[in-house]
Short mmCIF file of C-alpha atoms in Angstrom, two decimals:
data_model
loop_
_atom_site.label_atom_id
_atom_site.label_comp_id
_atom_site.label_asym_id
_atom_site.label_seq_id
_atom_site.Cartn_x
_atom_site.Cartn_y
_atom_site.Cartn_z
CA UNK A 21 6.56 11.28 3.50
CA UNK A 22 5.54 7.75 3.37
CA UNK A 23 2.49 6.79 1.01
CA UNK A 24 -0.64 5.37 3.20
CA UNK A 25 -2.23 3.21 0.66
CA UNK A 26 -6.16 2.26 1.38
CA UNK A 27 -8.29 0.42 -0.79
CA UNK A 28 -11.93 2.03 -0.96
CA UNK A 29 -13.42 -0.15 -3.56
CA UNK A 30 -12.51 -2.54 -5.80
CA UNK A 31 -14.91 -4.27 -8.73
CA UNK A 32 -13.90 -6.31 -11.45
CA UNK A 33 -15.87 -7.08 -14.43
CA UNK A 34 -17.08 -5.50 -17.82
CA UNK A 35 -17.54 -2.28 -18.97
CA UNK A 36 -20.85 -2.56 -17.64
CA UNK A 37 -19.85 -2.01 -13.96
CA UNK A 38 -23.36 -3.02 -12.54
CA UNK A 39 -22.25 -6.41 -13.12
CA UNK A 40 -19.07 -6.11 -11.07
CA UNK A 41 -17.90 -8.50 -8.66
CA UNK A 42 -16.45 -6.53 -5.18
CA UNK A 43 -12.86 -7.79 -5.52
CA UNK A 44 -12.10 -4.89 -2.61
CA UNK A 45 -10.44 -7.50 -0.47
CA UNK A 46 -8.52 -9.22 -2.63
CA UNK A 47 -6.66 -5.80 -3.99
CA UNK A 48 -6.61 -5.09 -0.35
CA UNK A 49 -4.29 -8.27 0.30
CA UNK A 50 -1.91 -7.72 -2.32
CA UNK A 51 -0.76 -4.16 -0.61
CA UNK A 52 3.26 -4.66 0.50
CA UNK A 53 5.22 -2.34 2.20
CA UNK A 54 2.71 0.77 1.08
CA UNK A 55 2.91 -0.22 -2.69
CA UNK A 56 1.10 -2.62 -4.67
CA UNK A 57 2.11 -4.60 -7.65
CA UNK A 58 -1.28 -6.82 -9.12
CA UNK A 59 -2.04 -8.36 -12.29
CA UNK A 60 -5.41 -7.82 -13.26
CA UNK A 61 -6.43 -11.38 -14.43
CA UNK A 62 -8.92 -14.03 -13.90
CA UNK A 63 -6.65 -15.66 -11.81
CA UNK A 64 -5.86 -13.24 -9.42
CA UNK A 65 -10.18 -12.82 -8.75
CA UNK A 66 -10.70 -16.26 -8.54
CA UNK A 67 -11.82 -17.08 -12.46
CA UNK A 68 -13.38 -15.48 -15.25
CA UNK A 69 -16.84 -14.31 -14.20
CA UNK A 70 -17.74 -13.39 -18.32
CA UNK A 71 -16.39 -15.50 -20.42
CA UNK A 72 -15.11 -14.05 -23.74
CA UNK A 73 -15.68 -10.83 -22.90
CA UNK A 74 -12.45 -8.29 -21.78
CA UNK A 75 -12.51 -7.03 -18.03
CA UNK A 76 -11.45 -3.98 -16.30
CA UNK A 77 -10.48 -3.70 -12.58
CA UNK A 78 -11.81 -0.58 -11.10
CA UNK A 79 -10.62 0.96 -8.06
CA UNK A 80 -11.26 3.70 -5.65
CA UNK A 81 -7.99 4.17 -3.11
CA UNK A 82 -6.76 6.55 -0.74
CA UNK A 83 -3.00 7.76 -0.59
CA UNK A 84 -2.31 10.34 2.52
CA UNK A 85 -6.61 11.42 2.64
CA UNK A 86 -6.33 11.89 -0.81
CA UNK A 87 -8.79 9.56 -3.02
CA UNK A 88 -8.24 8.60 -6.60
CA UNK A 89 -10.18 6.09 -9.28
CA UNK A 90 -8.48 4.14 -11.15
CA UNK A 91 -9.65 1.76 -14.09
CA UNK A 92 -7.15 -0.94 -15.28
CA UNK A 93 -7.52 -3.66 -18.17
CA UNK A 94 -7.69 -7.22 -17.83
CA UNK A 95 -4.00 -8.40 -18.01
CA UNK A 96 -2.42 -5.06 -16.79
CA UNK A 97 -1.30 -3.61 -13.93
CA UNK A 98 -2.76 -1.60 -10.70
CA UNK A 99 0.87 -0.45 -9.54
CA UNK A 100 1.35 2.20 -6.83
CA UNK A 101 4.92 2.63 -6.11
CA UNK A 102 5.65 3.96 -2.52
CA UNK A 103 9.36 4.35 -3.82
CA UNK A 104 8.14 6.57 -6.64
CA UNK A 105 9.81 10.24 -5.40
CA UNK A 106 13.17 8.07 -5.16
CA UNK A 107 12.94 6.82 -9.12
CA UNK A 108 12.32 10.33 -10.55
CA UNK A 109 15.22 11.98 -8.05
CA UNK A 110 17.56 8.92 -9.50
CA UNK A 111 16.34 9.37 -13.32
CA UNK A 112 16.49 13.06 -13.18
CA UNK A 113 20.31 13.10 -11.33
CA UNK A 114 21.35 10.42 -13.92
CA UNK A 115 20.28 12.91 -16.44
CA UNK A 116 22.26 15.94 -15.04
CA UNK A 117 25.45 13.50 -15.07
CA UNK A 118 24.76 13.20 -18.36
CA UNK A 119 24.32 16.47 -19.46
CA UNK A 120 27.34 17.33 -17.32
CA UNK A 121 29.81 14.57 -19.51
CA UNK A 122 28.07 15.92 -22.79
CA UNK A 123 29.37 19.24 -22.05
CA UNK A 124 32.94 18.12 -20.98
CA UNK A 125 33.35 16.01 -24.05
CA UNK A 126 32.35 19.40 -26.02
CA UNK A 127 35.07 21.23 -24.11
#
């Protein structure tokens, strides 16, 4: 089933989120192909509104009518990878071929 991403909210700023700045359509923008990949930096939301002081993006999204919150640190990540059933099927088969050679070796 494909991942319907929807950005809710989206405020960057301190800890103190009353001083936030709505960054909603910004995040918004930077949704690809269902999945987003963003930096959380003062370049990416148009400068540093606090000087000095560490930021957090925080961010309320919908996948498939289900909402989540999310709170990221200045100069990580907000990923959501719409591929992300695809990696763990790959890891975990990559794991049974390895399991699988282990016990030939042993044989």
């Amino acid at each position: 089933m494909i991942k319907m991403i929807k950005i809710i909210s989206a405020a960057y700023g301190t800890s103190n989120t009353d001083t936030a700045i709505d960054v909603t359509n910004m995040v918004s923008d930077h949704i690809n192909n269902n999945s987003i990949s963003l930096l959380v930096s003062n370049f990416n939301f148009g400068g540093d509104p606090f000087l000095g002081i560490p930021k957090f993006l925080y961010v309320k999204y919908e996948i498939n009518d289900i909402i989540y919150e999310k709170t990221i640190p200045e100069d990580e990540y907000f990923l959501i990878n719409n591929n992300i059933k695809f990696s763990v099927i790959t890891l975990t088969y990559r794991r049974y071929e390895l399991l699988q050679e282990a016990i030939q070796s042993y044989l």
